[in-house]
Amino acid sequence: MRLYLILISLIGYVCCLSSATALTYKLHAHEFACFFAHAPEKGLKLAFYFAVQSGGSFDVDYSVVGPGEKTILEGTRERQGDYVFTAKEPGEHRFCFNNEMSTFAEKMVDFEISVENESKDAKLPSKQGTSPEQTSALEESILKVSRDLSTINRNQKYFRTRENRNMSTVKSTENRIFNFSVMESLLMISMAGLQVFIVRFFFQGARKGQIPTQLLLANLLIFLDLYQYQPRFGINKVHEGVNSLVVQVVPLGKMANIPSNPG
């Protein structure tokens, strides 16, 4: 029972110290979105954290405007930010995100706005017979636990942001590899079809006595076959191989009784 009362006191004390709002918002292209937080009195600390989880280049424009339209924070093309500032005037503060720079990319923004009250007006319920020193030590322990929890929470957000960005990079790389593989397959099929067409056209022309025209196509086919070995043998070796094969193809035209040019 005593432990239960201590836990209730701990939760109530921490809630009295701060109030926070954590949201995840999908920011559409050309959208300008604002969120509001109210500081009831002067001197309160406001914490503002945001991170772009996905979309585009993981960047966004942001601004923080205080009462009287006074700009407190402002930035362009930022991936994430973590700021703490003191409210100079009581009133409503505006936290805005601007995605007007994106043409079609939607961005998922994870952000948190908190108003921290550092005044120690809220006190733990004291038990009869306890000294002020014991109550103060308990308060210090609670504050330490609160700070540790805040640190753990920020680390979790950081690793979550990194995980989302890395996952987005992996998906983008996977799509690019797939697209290049499809393009390479189509190119290989097209080259194979072109070679079959040229060889077939060559032999059809040979039966009709049109060898001179087909020799050019044969040389082109040979050059295409040898050109893929250029990185290994060099362009000079490719030219030598083409010339030697052309010399071997020319007697084929003589065997097909190609009429020689007069003179």
PDB file of C-alpha atoms in Angstrom:
ATOM      1  CA  MET A   1       0.000   0.000   0.000  1.00  0.00           C
ATOM      2  CA  ARG A   2       2.828   2.378   0.858  1.00  0.00           C
ATOM      3  CA  LEU A   3       4.545   1.616  -2.459  1.00  0.00           C
ATOM      4  CA  TYR A   4       1.299   2.287  -4.290  1.00  0.00           C
ATOM      5  CA  LEU A   5       0.978   5.730  -2.673  1.00  0.00           C
ATOM      6  CA  ILE A   6       4.568   6.564  -3.557  1.00  0.00           C
ATOM      7  CA  LEU A   7       3.970   5.670  -7.221  1.00  0.00           C
ATOM      8  CA  ILE A   8       0.823   7.818  -7.342  1.00  0.00           C
ATOM      9  CA  SER A   9       2.727  10.702  -5.784  1.00  0.00           C
ATOM     10  CA  LEU A  10       5.539  10.270  -8.304  1.00  0.00           C
ATOM     11  CA  ILE A  11       3.182  10.365 -11.294  1.00  0.00           C
ATOM     12  CA  GLY A  12       1.310  13.367  -9.927  1.00  0.00           C
ATOM     13  CA  TYR A  13       4.500  15.280  -9.224  1.00  0.00           C
ATOM     14  CA  VAL A  14       5.951  14.680 -12.681  1.00  0.00           C
ATOM     15  CA  CYS A  15       2.679  15.659 -14.370  1.00  0.00           C
ATOM     16  CA  CYS A  16       2.652  18.909 -12.424  1.00  0.00           C
ATOM     17  CA  LEU A  17       6.128  19.734 -13.687  1.00  0.00           C
ATOM     18  CA  SER A  18       5.431  19.483 -17.425  1.00  0.00           C
ATOM     19  CA  SER A  19       2.777  18.950 -20.053  1.00  0.00           C
ATOM     20  CA  ALA A  20       3.724  17.565 -23.451  1.00  0.00           C
ATOM     21  CA  THR A  21       2.133  16.717 -26.774  1.00  0.00           C
ATOM     22  CA  ALA A  22       3.759  14.153 -29.102  1.00  0.00           C
ATOM     23  CA  LEU A  23       2.309  13.742 -32.586  1.00  0.00           C
ATOM     24  CA  THR A  24       3.125  12.225 -35.965  1.00  0.00           C
ATOM     25  CA  TYR A  25       1.802  14.248 -38.880  1.00  0.00           C
ATOM     26  CA  LYS A  26       1.788  13.593 -42.628  1.00  0.00           C
ATOM     27  CA  LEU A  27       2.771  16.820 -44.342  1.00  0.00           C
ATOM     28  CA  HIS A  28       1.487  16.913 -47.917  1.00  0.00           C
ATOM     29  CA  ALA A  29       3.199  18.665 -50.800  1.00  0.00           C
ATOM     30  CA  HIS A  30       2.805  22.487 -50.785  1.00  0.00           C
ATOM     31  CA  GLU A  31       1.282  22.292 -47.291  1.00  0.00           C
ATOM     32  CA  PHE A  32       1.829  24.737 -44.438  1.00  0.00           C
ATOM     33  CA  ALA A  33       0.742  23.302 -41.062  1.00  0.00           C
ATOM     34  CA  CYS A  34       0.853  24.941 -37.612  1.00  0.00           C
ATOM     35  CA  PHE A  35       0.377  23.650 -34.072  1.00  0.00           C
ATOM     36  CA  PHE A  36      -0.142  25.676 -30.911  1.00  0.00           C
ATOM     37  CA  ALA A  37       0.965  25.566 -27.281  1.00  0.00           C
ATOM     38  CA  HIS A  38      -0.091  27.947 -24.514  1.00  0.00           C
ATOM     39  CA  ALA A  39       2.313  29.278 -21.896  1.00  0.00           C
ATOM     40  CA  PRO A  40       0.164  30.476 -18.987  1.00  0.00           C
ATOM     41  CA  GLU A  41       2.857  32.645 -17.455  1.00  0.00           C
ATOM     42  CA  LYS A  42       6.204  34.244 -18.181  1.00  0.00           C
ATOM     43  CA  GLY A  43       9.412  32.308 -17.554  1.00  0.00           C
ATOM     44  CA  LEU A  44       8.170  28.845 -18.476  1.00  0.00           C
ATOM     45  CA  LYS A  45      10.399  26.648 -20.589  1.00  0.00           C
ATOM     46  CA  LEU A  46       9.076  25.289 -23.896  1.00  0.00           C
ATOM     47  CA  ALA A  47      10.717  22.285 -25.537  1.00  0.00           C
ATOM     48  CA  PHE A  48      10.327  21.649 -29.250  1.00  0.00           C
ATOM     49  CA  TYR A  49      11.531  18.475 -30.955  1.00  0.00           C
ATOM     50  CA  PHE A  50      10.910  17.295 -34.526  1.00  0.00           C
ATOM     51  CA  ALA A  51      12.330  14.742 -36.955  1.00  0.00           C
ATOM     52  CA  VAL A  52      11.367  13.951 -40.548  1.00  0.00           C
ATOM     53  CA  GLN A  53      10.779  10.194 -40.655  1.00  0.00           C
ATOM     54  CA  SER A  54      10.203   9.712 -44.392  1.00  0.00           C
ATOM     55  CA  GLY A  55       9.631  11.514 -47.657  1.00  0.00           C
ATOM     56  CA  GLY A  56      11.770  13.466 -50.090  1.00  0.00           C
ATOM     57  CA  SER A  57      15.219  14.353 -48.774  1.00  0.00           C
ATOM     58  CA  PHE A  58      14.074  14.072 -45.132  1.00  0.00           C
ATOM     59  CA  ASP A  59      14.050  17.869 -44.738  1.00  0.00           C
ATOM     60  CA  VAL A  60      11.431  20.477 -43.886  1.00  0.00           C
ATOM     61  CA  ASP A  61      11.162  24.193 -43.150  1.00  0.00           C
ATOM     62  CA  TYR A  62      10.032  25.158 -39.658  1.00  0.00           C
ATOM     63  CA  SER A  63       9.337  28.244 -37.581  1.00  0.00           C
ATOM     64  CA  VAL A  64       8.325  29.071 -34.017  1.00  0.00           C
ATOM     65  CA  VAL A  65       6.372  32.287 -33.471  1.00  0.00           C
ATOM     66  CA  GLY A  66       5.565  33.707 -30.048  1.00  0.00           C
ATOM     67  CA  PRO A  67       2.928  36.162 -28.843  1.00  0.00           C
ATOM     68  CA  GLY A  68       2.870  39.374 -30.846  1.00  0.00           C
ATOM     69  CA  GLU A  69       4.045  37.542 -34.019  1.00  0.00           C
ATOM     70  CA  LYS A  70       7.640  37.552 -32.806  1.00  0.00           C
ATOM     71  CA  THR A  71       9.788  34.895 -34.487  1.00  0.00           C
ATOM     72  CA  ILE A  72      11.641  32.804 -31.900  1.00  0.00           C
ATOM     73  CA  LEU A  73      13.087  29.992 -34.047  1.00  0.00           C
ATOM     74  CA  GLU A  74      13.326  29.533 -37.793  1.00  0.00           C
ATOM     75  CA  GLY A  75      15.097  27.126 -40.137  1.00  0.00           C
ATOM     76  CA  THR A  76      15.036  25.794 -43.706  1.00  0.00           C
ATOM     77  CA  ARG A  77      15.610  22.285 -45.004  1.00  0.00           C
ATOM     78  CA  GLU A  78      16.300  20.792 -41.584  1.00  0.00           C
ATOM     79  CA  ARG A  79      16.059  17.059 -40.968  1.00  0.00           C
ATOM     80  CA  GLN A  80      15.525  17.245 -37.233  1.00  0.00           C
ATOM     81  CA  GLY A  81      15.827  19.645 -34.336  1.00  0.00           C
ATOM     82  CA  ASP A  82      15.688  19.751 -30.550  1.00  0.00           C
ATOM     83  CA  TYR A  83      15.259  23.159 -28.933  1.00  0.00           C
ATOM     84  CA  VAL A  84      14.422  24.524 -25.496  1.00  0.00           C
ATOM     85  CA  PHE A  85      13.614  28.206 -24.948  1.00  0.00           C
ATOM     86  CA  THR A  86      12.069  30.363 -22.238  1.00  0.00           C
ATOM     87  CA  ALA A  87       8.743  32.085 -22.811  1.00  0.00           C
ATOM     88  CA  LYS A  88       9.387  35.821 -22.495  1.00  0.00           C
ATOM     89  CA  GLU A  89       5.684  36.601 -22.584  1.00  0.00           C
ATOM     90  CA  PRO A  90       2.628  34.573 -21.566  1.00  0.00           C
ATOM     91  CA  GLY A  91       0.375  33.561 -24.399  1.00  0.00           C
ATOM     92  CA  GLU A  92       0.032  31.261 -27.368  1.00  0.00           C
ATOM     93  CA  HIS A  93       3.073  30.006 -29.257  1.00  0.00           C
ATOM     94  CA  ARG A  94       2.806  28.736 -32.835  1.00  0.00           C
ATOM     95  CA  PHE A  95       4.954  25.874 -34.194  1.00  0.00           C
ATOM     96  CA  CYS A  96       4.760  25.601 -37.998  1.00  0.00           C
ATOM     97  CA  PHE A  97       6.059  23.235 -40.689  1.00  0.00           C
ATOM     98  CA  ASN A  98       6.332  24.275 -44.316  1.00  0.00           C
ATOM     99  CA  ASN A  99       6.527  21.782 -47.197  1.00  0.00           C
ATOM    100  CA  GLU A 100       5.886  24.220 -50.039  1.00  0.00           C
ATOM    101  CA  MET A 101       9.304  23.411 -51.534  1.00  0.00           C
ATOM    102  CA  SER A 102       8.211  19.854 -52.426  1.00  0.00           C
ATOM    103  CA  THR A 103       6.487  19.273 -55.733  1.00  0.00           C
ATOM    104  CA  PHE A 104       4.873  15.912 -54.962  1.00  0.00           C
ATOM    105  CA  ALA A 105       6.725  14.387 -51.965  1.00  0.00           C
ATOM    106  CA  GLU A 106       4.750  13.787 -48.779  1.00  0.00           C
ATOM    107  CA  LYS A 107       6.706  13.863 -45.531  1.00  0.00           C
ATOM    108  CA  MET A 108       6.031  12.155 -42.233  1.00  0.00           C
ATOM    109  CA  VAL A 109       7.060  14.442 -39.369  1.00  0.00           C
ATOM    110  CA  ASP A 110       7.339  13.244 -35.781  1.00  0.00           C
ATOM    111  CA  PHE A 111       7.365  16.115 -33.296  1.00  0.00           C
ATOM    112  CA  GLU A 112       6.822  16.917 -29.632  1.00  0.00           C
ATOM    113  CA  ILE A 113       5.875  20.177 -27.932  1.00  0.00           C
ATOM    114  CA  SER A 114       6.137  20.416 -24.151  1.00  0.00           C
ATOM    115  CA  VAL A 115       5.685  23.187 -21.596  1.00  0.00           C
ATOM    116  CA  GLU A 116       7.899  22.604 -18.574  1.00  0.00           C
ATOM    117  CA  ASN A 117       7.081  24.256 -15.269  1.00  0.00           C
ATOM    118  CA  GLU A 118      10.191  24.396 -13.117  1.00  0.00           C
ATOM    119  CA  SER A 119       8.534  26.052 -10.163  1.00  0.00           C
ATOM    120  CA  LYS A 120       8.398  23.813  -7.142  1.00  0.00           C
ATOM    121  CA  ASP A 121       4.989  24.820  -5.933  1.00  0.00           C
ATOM    122  CA  ALA A 122       3.784  21.236  -6.153  1.00  0.00           C
ATOM    123  CA  LYS A 123       4.873  19.269  -3.111  1.00  0.00           C
ATOM    124  CA  LEU A 124       4.747  15.627  -2.303  1.00  0.00           C
ATOM    125  CA  PRO A 125       2.270  14.669   0.418  1.00  0.00           C
ATOM    126  CA  SER A 126       4.271  14.401   3.605  1.00  0.00           C
ATOM    127  CA  LYS A 127       3.695  11.620   6.075  1.00  0.00           C
ATOM    128  CA  GLN A 128       3.449  12.305   9.750  1.00  0.00           C
ATOM    129  CA  GLY A 129       6.790  11.738  11.404  1.00  0.00           C
ATOM    130  CA  THR A 130       8.949  12.348   8.299  1.00  0.00           C
ATOM    131  CA  SER A 131      11.565  15.076   8.290  1.00  0.00           C
ATOM    132  CA  PRO A 132      11.945  17.715   5.569  1.00  0.00           C
ATOM    133  CA  GLU A 133      15.339  16.229   4.671  1.00  0.00           C
ATOM    134  CA  GLN A 134      13.733  12.893   3.819  1.00  0.00           C
ATOM    135  CA  THR A 135      11.078  14.587   1.684  1.00  0.00           C
ATOM    136  CA  SER A 136      13.744  16.625  -0.119  1.00  0.00           C
ATOM    137  CA  ALA A 137      15.799  13.504  -0.846  1.00  0.00           C
ATOM    138  CA  LEU A 138      12.713  11.818  -2.287  1.00  0.00           C
ATOM    139  CA  GLU A 139      12.062  14.842  -4.487  1.00  0.00           C
ATOM    140  CA  GLU A 140      15.628  14.761  -5.794  1.00  0.00           C
ATOM    141  CA  SER A 141      15.276  11.060  -6.583  1.00  0.00           C
ATOM    142  CA  ILE A 142      12.049  11.716  -8.473  1.00  0.00           C
ATOM    143  CA  LEU A 143      13.681  14.502 -10.489  1.00  0.00           C
ATOM    144  CA  LYS A 144      16.590  12.224 -11.327  1.00  0.00           C
ATOM    145  CA  VAL A 145      14.218   9.493 -12.482  1.00  0.00           C
ATOM    146  CA  SER A 146      12.360  12.070 -14.588  1.00  0.00           C
ATOM    147  CA  ARG A 147      15.587  13.246 -16.234  1.00  0.00           C
ATOM    148  CA  ASP A 148      16.657   9.674 -16.937  1.00  0.00           C
ATOM    149  CA  LEU A 149      13.302   8.856 -18.491  1.00  0.00           C
ATOM    150  CA  SER A 150      13.541  11.956 -20.666  1.00  0.00           C
ATOM    151  CA  THR A 151      17.012  10.901 -21.838  1.00  0.00           C
ATOM    152  CA  ILE A 152      15.782   7.390 -22.661  1.00  0.00           C
ATOM    153  CA  ASN A 153      12.829   8.840 -24.542  1.00  0.00           C
ATOM    154  CA  ARG A 154      15.070  11.061 -26.654  1.00  0.00           C
ATOM    155  CA  ASN A 155      17.417   8.175 -27.435  1.00  0.00           C
ATOM    156  CA  GLN A 156      14.469   6.056 -28.550  1.00  0.00           C
ATOM    157  CA  LYS A 157      13.305   8.846 -30.850  1.00  0.00           C
ATOM    158  CA  TYR A 158      16.785   9.199 -32.299  1.00  0.00           C
ATOM    159  CA  PHE A 159      17.113   5.486 -33.064  1.00  0.00           C
ATOM    160  CA  ARG A 160      13.578   5.389 -34.453  1.00  0.00           C
ATOM    161  CA  THR A 161      14.426   8.227 -36.824  1.00  0.00           C
ATOM    162  CA  ARG A 162      17.604   6.508 -37.978  1.00  0.00           C
ATOM    163  CA  GLU A 163      15.754   3.230 -38.507  1.00  0.00           C
ATOM    164  CA  ASN A 164      13.059   4.895 -40.641  1.00  0.00           C
ATOM    165  CA  ARG A 165      15.595   6.756 -42.758  1.00  0.00           C
ATOM    166  CA  ASN A 166      17.755   3.689 -43.296  1.00  0.00           C
ATOM    167  CA  MET A 167      14.687   1.638 -44.202  1.00  0.00           C
ATOM    168  CA  SER A 168      13.658   4.293 -46.722  1.00  0.00           C
ATOM    169  CA  THR A 169      17.154   4.233 -48.231  1.00  0.00           C
ATOM    170  CA  VAL A 170      17.056   0.433 -48.497  1.00  0.00           C
ATOM    171  CA  LYS A 171      13.673   0.519 -50.249  1.00  0.00           C
ATOM    172  CA  SER A 172      14.860   3.188 -52.669  1.00  0.00           C
ATOM    173  CA  THR A 173      18.003   1.181 -53.483  1.00  0.00           C
ATOM    174  CA  GLU A 174      15.937  -1.964 -53.971  1.00  0.00           C
ATOM    175  CA  ASN A 175      13.638  -0.193 -56.432  1.00  0.00           C
ATOM    176  CA  ARG A 176      16.597   1.170 -58.389  1.00  0.00           C
ATOM    177  CA  ILE A 177      18.243  -2.254 -58.615  1.00  0.00           C
ATOM    178  CA  PHE A 178      14.986  -3.776 -59.844  1.00  0.00           C
ATOM    179  CA  ASN A 179      14.496  -1.071 -62.480  1.00  0.00           C
ATOM    180  CA  PHE A 180      18.059  -1.400 -63.765  1.00  0.00           C
ATOM    181  CA  SER A 181      17.719  -5.183 -63.888  1.00  0.00           C
ATOM    182  CA  VAL A 182      14.559  -4.902 -65.979  1.00  0.00           C
ATOM    183  CA  MET A 183      16.223  -2.420 -68.324  1.00  0.00           C
ATOM    184  CA  GLU A 184      19.285  -4.655 -68.688  1.00  0.00           C
ATOM    185  CA  SER A 185      17.114  -7.689 -69.453  1.00  0.00           C
ATOM    186  CA  LEU A 186      15.168  -5.796 -72.097  1.00  0.00           C
ATOM    187  CA  LEU A 187      18.386  -4.539 -73.660  1.00  0.00           C
ATOM    188  CA  MET A 188      19.842  -8.063 -73.832  1.00  0.00           C
ATOM    189  CA  ILE A 189      16.653  -9.416 -75.429  1.00  0.00           C
ATOM    190  CA  SER A 190      16.656  -6.571 -77.949  1.00  0.00           C
ATOM    191  CA  MET A 191      20.312  -7.210 -78.866  1.00  0.00           C
ATOM    192  CA  ALA A 192      19.648 -10.936 -79.250  1.00  0.00           C
ATOM    193  CA  GLY A 193      16.668 -10.240 -81.515  1.00  0.00           C
ATOM    194  CA  LEU A 194      18.693  -7.787 -83.582  1.00  0.00           C
ATOM    195  CA  GLN A 195      21.496 -10.302 -84.091  1.00  0.00           C
ATOM    196  CA  VAL A 196      19.058 -13.035 -85.129  1.00  0.00           C
ATOM    197  CA  PHE A 197      17.422 -10.634 -87.583  1.00  0.00           C
ATOM    198  CA  ILE A 198      20.769  -9.622 -89.106  1.00  0.00           C
ATOM    199  CA  VAL A 199      21.984 -13.226 -89.497  1.00  0.00           C
ATOM    200  CA  ARG A 200      18.681 -14.289 -91.017  1.00  0.00           C
ATOM    201  CA  PHE A 201      18.680 -11.343 -93.391  1.00  0.00           C
ATOM    202  CA  PHE A 202      22.281 -12.175 -94.377  1.00  0.00           C
ATOM    203  CA  PHE A 203      21.496 -15.740 -95.431  1.00  0.00           C
ATOM    204  CA  GLN A 204      18.315 -14.712 -97.243  1.00  0.00           C
ATOM    205  CA  GLY A 205      20.345 -12.191 -99.224  1.00  0.00           C
ATOM    206  CA  ALA A 206      22.999 -14.811-100.025  1.00  0.00           C
ATOM    207  CA  ARG A 207      20.417 -16.966-101.789  1.00  0.00           C
ATOM    208  CA  LYS A 208      19.376 -13.996-103.915  1.00  0.00           C
ATOM    209  CA  GLY A 209      22.924 -13.006-104.863  1.00  0.00           C
ATOM    210  CA  GLN A 210      22.935  -9.822-102.757  1.00  0.00           C
ATOM    211  CA  ILE A 211      26.133 -10.552-100.861  1.00  0.00           C
ATOM    212  CA  PRO A 212      27.744  -7.075-101.098  1.00  0.00           C
ATOM    213  CA  THR A 213      24.873  -5.449 -99.196  1.00  0.00           C
ATOM    214  CA  GLN A 214      24.830  -8.171 -96.590  1.00  0.00           C
ATOM    215  CA  LEU A 215      28.583  -7.981 -95.995  1.00  0.00           C
ATOM    216  CA  LEU A 216      28.079  -4.597 -94.365  1.00  0.00           C
ATOM    217  CA  LEU A 217      25.482  -6.073 -92.024  1.00  0.00           C
ATOM    218  CA  ALA A 218      27.777  -9.001 -91.257  1.00  0.00           C
ATOM    219  CA  ASN A 219      30.637  -6.663 -90.429  1.00  0.00           C
ATOM    220  CA  LEU A 220      28.312  -4.679 -88.171  1.00  0.00           C
ATOM    221  CA  LEU A 221      27.258  -7.873 -86.410  1.00  0.00           C
ATOM    222  CA  ILE A 222      30.881  -8.960 -85.946  1.00  0.00           C
ATOM    223  CA  PHE A 223      31.813  -5.553 -84.593  1.00  0.00           C
ATOM    224  CA  LEU A 224      28.943  -5.642 -82.092  1.00  0.00           C
ATOM    225  CA  ASP A 225      30.066  -9.069 -80.907  1.00  0.00           C
ATOM    226  CA  LEU A 226      33.679  -8.002 -80.512  1.00  0.00           C
ATOM    227  CA  TYR A 227      32.922  -4.602 -79.009  1.00  0.00           C
ATOM    228  CA  GLN A 228      31.864  -6.175 -75.741  1.00  0.00           C
ATOM    229  CA  TYR A 229      35.407  -7.504 -75.328  1.00  0.00           C
ATOM    230  CA  GLN A 230      36.925  -4.049 -75.726  1.00  0.00           C
ATOM    231  CA  PRO A 231      37.678  -3.563 -71.969  1.00  0.00           C
ATOM    232  CA  ARG A 232      39.636  -6.830 -71.966  1.00  0.00           C
ATOM    233  CA  PHE A 233      41.597  -6.666 -75.250  1.00  0.00           C
ATOM    234  CA  GLY A 234      41.545  -2.945 -76.133  1.00  0.00           C
ATOM    235  CA  ILE A 235      40.001  -1.136 -79.089  1.00  0.00           C
ATOM    236  CA  ASN A 236      43.004  -1.861 -81.390  1.00  0.00           C
ATOM    237  CA  LYS A 237      42.602  -5.617 -80.923  1.00  0.00           C
ATOM    238  CA  VAL A 238      38.905  -5.269 -81.730  1.00  0.00           C
ATOM    239  CA  HIS A 239      39.686  -3.460 -84.976  1.00  0.00           C
ATOM    240  CA  GLU A 240      42.268  -6.116 -85.911  1.00  0.00           C
ATOM    241  CA  GLY A 241      39.752  -8.873 -85.233  1.00  0.00           C
ATOM    242  CA  VAL A 242      37.100  -7.144 -87.359  1.00  0.00           C
ATOM    243  CA  ASN A 243      39.532  -6.649 -90.266  1.00  0.00           C
ATOM    244  CA  SER A 244      40.674 -10.267 -90.181  1.00  0.00           C
ATOM    245  CA  LEU A 245      37.095 -11.534 -90.174  1.00  0.00           C
ATOM    246  CA  VAL A 246      36.150  -9.250 -93.058  1.00  0.00           C
ATOM    247  CA  VAL A 247      39.058 -10.677 -95.083  1.00  0.00           C
ATOM    248  CA  GLN A 248      37.652 -14.156 -94.413  1.00  0.00           C
ATOM    249  CA  VAL A 249      34.141 -13.100 -95.471  1.00  0.00           C
ATOM    250  CA  VAL A 250      35.203 -11.581 -98.811  1.00  0.00           C
ATOM    251  CA  PRO A 251      36.028 -14.969-100.479  1.00  0.00           C
ATOM    252  CA  LEU A 252      32.485 -16.018 -99.612  1.00  0.00           C
ATOM    253  CA  GLY A 253      31.263 -13.326-101.983  1.00  0.00           C
ATOM    254  CA  LYS A 254      33.568 -14.619-104.736  1.00  0.00           C
ATOM    255  CA  MET A 255      32.211 -18.134-104.214  1.00  0.00           C
ATOM    256  CA  ALA A 256      28.690 -16.776-104.719  1.00  0.00           C
ATOM    257  CA  ASN A 257      29.729 -15.479-108.196  1.00  0.00           C
ATOM    258  CA  ILE A 258      29.541 -11.804-107.325  1.00  0.00           C
ATOM    259  CA  PRO A 259      29.938  -9.889-110.578  1.00  0.00           C
ATOM    260  CA  SER A 260      33.051  -7.764-110.472  1.00  0.00           C
ATOM    261  CA  ASN A 261      32.940  -4.112-111.364  1.00  0.00           C
ATOM    262  CA  PRO A 262      34.226  -3.342-114.867  1.00  0.00           C
ATOM    263  CA  GLY A 263      37.643  -1.665-114.975  1.00  0.00           C
TER     264      GLY A 263
END
